[in-house]
C-alpha positions in Angstrom: -61.1 46.8 115.4 -60.3 45.8 118.9 -62.2 42.8 120.2 -60.5 42.5 123.5 -63.8 43.2 125.3 -65.2 39.9 123.9 -62.8 37.8 126.0 -64.7 35.4 128.4 -64.7 36.6 131.9 -64.5 40.3 131.1 -67.1 42.7 132.4 -68.1 44.1 129.0 -69.3 41.7 126.4 -69.5 42.6 122.7 -72.9 42.3 121.0 -73.5 40.2 118.0 -73.5 43.3 115.8 -70.1 44.3 117.3 -68.7 40.9 116.4 -70.0 41.3 112.9 -68.4 44.7 112.6 -65.1 43.4 113.9 -65.2 40.5 111.5 -66.0 42.9 108.6 -62.8 44.9 109.2 -60.7 41.7 109.5 -62.1 40.5 106.1 -61.5 43.9 104.5 -57.9 44.0 105.6 -57.4 40.4 104.4 -59.0 41.2 101.1 -56.7 44.3 100.6 -53.7 42.1 101.3 -54.9 39.5 98.7 -55.5 42.2 96.1 -52.1 43.7 96.8 -50.3 40.4 96.3 -52.5 39.6 93.2 -51.6 43.0 91.7 -47.9 42.4 92.1 -48.3 38.9 90.6 -50.3 40.3 87.7 -47.5 42.8 86.7 -44.8 40.1 87.2 -46.3 38.2 84.3 -43.0 36.9 82.8 -41.8 35.4 86.0 -45.2 34.2 87.1 -45.9 32.2 83.9 -42.6 31.5 82.3 -40.6 30.6 85.4 -43.2 29.6 88.0 -46.3 28.3 86.3 -44.8 26.7 83.2 -41.6 25.6 84.9 -42.8 22.0 85.5 -43.7 21.7 81.8 -40.1 22.0 80.7 -37.4 19.3 81.0 -34.9 21.8 82.6 -37.1 22.2 85.7 -35.2 21.8 89.0 -37.0 18.6 90.0 -36.3 16.8 86.7 -32.6 17.8 86.9 -32.4 16.5 90.5 -34.0 13.2 89.5 -31.6 12.9 86.6 -28.6 13.4 88.8 -30.0 10.9 91.3 -30.5 8.4 88.5 -27.0 8.8 87.3 -25.7 8.4 90.9 -27.6 5.1 91.5 -27.1 3.9 87.9 -30.7 4.3 86.8 -30.6 6.6 83.7 -34.4 6.0 83.2 -35.0 8.5 85.9 -33.9 11.3 83.6 -36.9 13.2 82.3 -35.3 14.8 79.3 -38.5 15.3 77.3 -42.0 16.4 78.3 -44.3 14.9 75.8 -47.1 17.5 75.4 -47.9 21.0 74.0 -49.9 23.5 76.0 -52.6 25.4 74.1 -55.1 28.1 74.6 -58.4 27.5 72.8 -60.4 30.5 73.7 -60.2 34.1 72.5 -60.1 35.6 76.0 -58.5 32.5 77.6 -55.1 33.9 78.2 -56.4 37.2 79.7 -58.8 35.3 82.0 -56.1 32.9 82.9 -53.8 35.7 83.7 -56.3 37.4 86.1 -57.4 34.2 87.8 -53.9 32.9 88.3 -52.8 36.2 89.7 -55.7 36.1 92.2 -54.7 32.5 93.2 -51.1 33.5 93.8 -52.4 36.5 95.8 -54.4 34.1 98.0 -51.3 31.8 98.4 -48.9 34.6 99.3 -51.5 36.2 101.5 -52.4 33.0 103.4 -50.2 33.8 106.5 -51.8 37.3 106.8 -55.3 35.8 106.2 -54.8 33.3 109.0 -53.3 36.0 111.2 -56.5 38.2 110.7 -58.7 35.2 111.4 -56.6 34.4 114.5 -56.9 38.1 115.7 -60.7 37.7 115.5 -60.8 34.4 117.4 -58.1 34.9 120.0 -59.9 37.5 122.2 -62.7 35.0 122.7 -60.3 32.5 124.2 -59.5 32.1 127.9 -56.0 33.2 129.0 -54.7 29.6 129.3 -56.1 28.8 125.8 -54.3 31.8 124.4 -51.1 30.7 126.1 -51.5 27.1 124.8 -51.9 28.3 121.2 -49.0 30.7 121.2 -47.1 30.6 117.9 -50.1 29.1 116.0 -49.9 31.6 113.1 -46.1 31.0 112.7 -46.4 27.2 112.6 -49.5 27.1 110.4 -47.7 29.4 107.9 -44.5 27.4 108.0 -46.3 24.1 107.5 -48.4 25.6 104.7 -45.2 26.9 102.9 -43.4 23.5 103.3 -46.4 21.6 102.0 -46.8 24.1 99.1 -43.1 23.7 98.1 -43.4 19.9 98.4 -46.5 20.0 96.1 -44.9 22.3 93.6 -41.5 20.6 93.4 -42.4 17.0 94.0 -46.1 16.0 93.6 -47.0 18.3 90.7 -43.9 17.6 88.5 -44.4 13.8 89.0 -48.1 14.1 88.1 -47.5 16.3 85.1 -44.7 14.1 83.8 -46.7 10.9 84.2 -49.9 12.3 82.7 -48.0 13.9 79.8 -46.2 10.7 79.0 -49.2 8.4 79.2 -50.5 7.5 75.7 -53.0 4.8 74.6 -51.6 5.0 71.0 -48.5 6.6 69.5 -50.5 8.4 66.9 -52.3 10.5 69.5 -50.5 13.7 70.4 -51.1 15.3 73.8 -52.1 18.9 73.3 -53.2 20.1 76.7 -55.4 23.0 77.4 -53.8 25.6 79.6 -56.7 25.5 82.1 -56.3 21.8 82.5 -52.5 22.2 83.1 -53.1 25.0 85.7 -55.8 22.9 87.4 -53.4 20.0 87.8 -50.6 22.2 89.1 -52.8 24.1 91.5 -54.6 21.0 92.8 -51.3 19.1 93.5 -49.6 22.1 95.2 -52.5 23.3 97.3 -53.5 19.7 98.3 -50.1 19.1 99.7 -50.1 22.5 101.4 -53.2 21.7 103.4 -52.3 18.1 104.1 -49.1 19.3 105.7 -51.3 21.1 108.3 -51.9 17.8 110.0 -49.6 18.4 113.0 -51.3 21.7 113.8 -54.8 20.1 113.4 -53.8 17.3 115.8 -52.3 19.9 118.2 -55.5 21.8 118.5 -57.6 18.6 118.7 -55.3 17.3 121.5 -55.6 20.6 123.3 -59.3 20.3 123.2 -59.2 16.8 124.5 -60.7 15.3 121.4 -57.8 13.1 120.5 -54.9 11.5 122.2 -51.7 9.8 121.2 -53.1 6.4 122.4 -56.0 6.7 120.0 -53.7 7.7 117.1 -51.5 4.7 117.8 -54.5 2.4 118.1 -55.8 3.5 114.7 -52.4 3.8 113.0 -53.2 1.0 110.5 -56.5 2.7 109.6 -54.6 5.9 109.2 -52.1 4.3 106.9 -55.0 3.2 104.6 -56.5 6.7 104.7 -53.1 8.2 103.9 -52.7 5.8 100.9 -56.1 6.9 99.6 -55.2 10.6 100.0 -51.9 10.0 98.2 -53.7 8.2 95.4 -56.2 11.0 95.1 -53.7 13.8 94.8 -51.3 11.9 92.6 -51.7 10.1 89.3 -52.0 6.3 89.2 -48.2 6.0 89.3 -46.7 3.9 92.1 -43.5 5.8 92.5 -45.3 9.2 92.7 -47.7 7.7 95.3 -44.9 6.4 97.4 -43.0 9.7 97.3 -46.1 11.5 98.5 -47.1 8.9 101.0 -43.8 8.9 102.9 -43.9 12.5 104.1 -47.5 12.2 105.1 -46.7 9.1 107.2 -43.9 11.0 108.8 -46.3 13.9 109.6 -48.7 11.4 111.2 -45.9 10.0 113.4 -44.9 13.6 114.3 -48.5 14.3 115.2 -48.6 11.3 117.5 -45.5 12.8 119.3 -47.2 16.2 119.5 -50.4 14.7 121.0 -48.2 12.9 123.6 -46.4 16.1 124.5 -49.8 17.9 124.8 -51.1 15.2 127.1 -48.0 15.2 129.3 -48.1 19.0 129.7 -51.8 18.9 130.5 -51.3 16.2 133.1 -48.4 18.1 134.7 -50.4 21.3 134.8 -53.4 19.5 136.4 -51.1 18.0 139.0 -49.6 21.4 139.8 -53.1 22.9 140.2 -54.2 20.0 142.4 -51.1 20.4 144.6 -51.8 24.1 144.9 -55.4 23.5 145.9 -54.4 20.9 148.5 -51.8 23.3 149.9 -54.4 26.1 150.2 -56.9 23.8 151.8 
């Protein structure tokens, strides 16, 4: 559906029903994309579960091998995670089938996220003024890239560290960790998606700065408070392991510093544009 007529300042405005109709088609196309990706994931069962989902549960996972190499390089062999101390079990008759369907749908949502956001942006964009559209050029690309980077960080760093810590934590040596598959999936999904959305911080700050709701001065003023919040967020999305929390905290802090720079650039560009408009108005008068 074309929603160009809903742009502010045009002669023809779309009615509320027209907006709902346009939104309906955006949702339908997004749903079709998710179902298509979920279907592909469903039939790629071996790769989906053996290589992707269950990868962090095995000691030959890429992250564990890199930690082992790093430990050998710095002379810290204890970083080698050569054994994952738990067994994954399914305790329900239809558990594996249900897990297969739900996991495929989750993968469909993740793979379809760029298209989902693009459809949402197509619905919102015609309602923006021309200068707002120009200011937000490339939003879909950068949101998708940050989402992908955060997802990879969560999958390859946060999730393996959490799984390894929780699998190796015992209160007594006689207790064997036999983890339900749904619990394992919940940990893996939570870690990965949490990082994916946390990595959207620069884009959130960009739009808030464009709207004039935040500035780099405010972000610098409350940097200490932000560090506390970041530590809390890192503690929530990671297990109570200091090394894992530090590894997750560092990139979030870097994202916050990047966001300060983005807010500064937005402020500088806005000031320059206002000065140019003021000069033009004075020249006309």
